[in-house]
């Protein structure tokens, strides 16, 4: 149990809950950090990890060329920015265009 460290209240991070969160798509570091912050409260840890992901996505840089291309296709600038962030680096403009359509 000591593998992941302790929570704010001093209890050990529950390895079974770490595995549960990993099964939900969170990486190990995200799960452990969220569980430490929330004293192994699974629901609160999931909410915390999702909020951090959303915050990171909202502040991610946008490909200016892709943004200009979407705007030239008639899409709104703010919506295009959001779509590009949601598409991520892997999805790029094609995925963003699908999200906007």
XYZ file of C-alpha atoms in Angstrom:
101
model
C 0.000 0.000 0.000
C 2.894 2.360 0.546
C 3.691 2.218 -3.168
C 1.527 5.245 -4.004
C 2.097 7.334 -0.901
C -0.369 8.920 1.474
C -3.467 11.048 1.136
C -4.042 14.411 2.797
C -5.509 12.711 5.855
C -2.479 10.423 6.207
C -4.019 7.179 4.964
C -2.381 5.224 2.170
C -3.625 5.557 -1.396
C -5.755 2.500 -2.127
C -4.115 0.467 -4.944
C -7.449 -1.147 -5.878
C -8.954 2.273 -6.499
C -5.914 3.283 -8.559
C -6.534 0.236 -10.761
C -10.229 1.093 -10.973
C -9.446 4.602 -12.192
C -6.886 3.284 -14.665
C -9.638 1.017 -16.006
C -11.696 4.172 -16.575
C -8.970 5.657 -18.775
C -6.962 7.719 -16.308
C -3.235 7.180 -16.288
C -1.516 6.062 -13.093
C -0.156 9.499 -12.209
C -3.565 11.180 -12.659
C -5.282 8.568 -10.513
C -2.745 8.648 -7.677
C -2.637 12.450 -7.579
C -6.431 12.741 -7.521
C -6.798 10.068 -4.826
C -4.175 11.789 -2.663
C -6.074 15.076 -2.941
C -9.456 13.510 -2.141
C -8.492 10.990 0.566
C -9.403 7.976 -1.614
C -12.900 9.318 -2.389
C -13.440 7.721 -5.804
C -16.193 10.045 -7.047
C -14.311 13.156 -5.943
C -11.069 11.825 -7.440
C -12.735 11.214 -10.806
C -14.239 14.709 -10.760
C -10.879 16.217 -9.821
C -9.000 14.345 -12.561
C -11.613 15.296 -15.164
C -11.487 18.948 -14.104
C -7.699 18.972 -14.464
C -7.964 17.437 -17.930
C -10.540 20.032 -18.971
C -8.405 22.853 -17.618
C -5.334 21.582 -19.448
C -7.309 21.197 -22.672
C -8.747 24.707 -22.396
C -5.298 26.241 -22.101
C -3.680 24.118 -24.814
C -2.252 26.072 -27.734
C -4.211 26.003 -30.972
C -2.692 25.420 -34.406
C -3.124 28.879 -35.956
C -3.066 27.546 -39.522
C -5.788 25.011 -38.747
C -7.800 27.734 -37.002
C -7.483 30.039 -40.020
C -8.532 27.196 -42.308
C -11.657 26.474 -40.258
C -12.566 30.159 -40.174
C -12.104 30.363 -43.950
C -14.577 27.481 -44.253
C -17.146 29.655 -42.491
C -16.904 28.321 -38.934
C -17.008 30.662 -35.937
C -13.592 31.469 -34.455
C -14.399 30.592 -30.816
C -16.167 27.367 -31.780
C -13.259 26.465 -34.045
C -10.784 26.991 -31.214
C -12.838 24.750 -28.931
C -13.129 22.079 -31.613
C -9.379 22.117 -32.255
C -8.670 21.765 -28.538
C -11.195 18.935 -28.255
C -9.692 17.201 -31.297
C -6.238 17.347 -29.735
C -2.909 17.019 -31.475
C -3.780 13.596 -32.869
C -7.145 14.572 -34.359
C -6.151 17.892 -35.871
C -8.245 19.835 -38.303
C -10.139 16.869 -39.756
C -11.513 15.831 -36.375
C -12.250 19.469 -35.495
C -14.196 19.858 -38.738
C -16.194 16.717 -37.903
C -16.987 18.126 -34.453
C -18.171 21.390 -35.964
C -20.328 19.798 -38.668
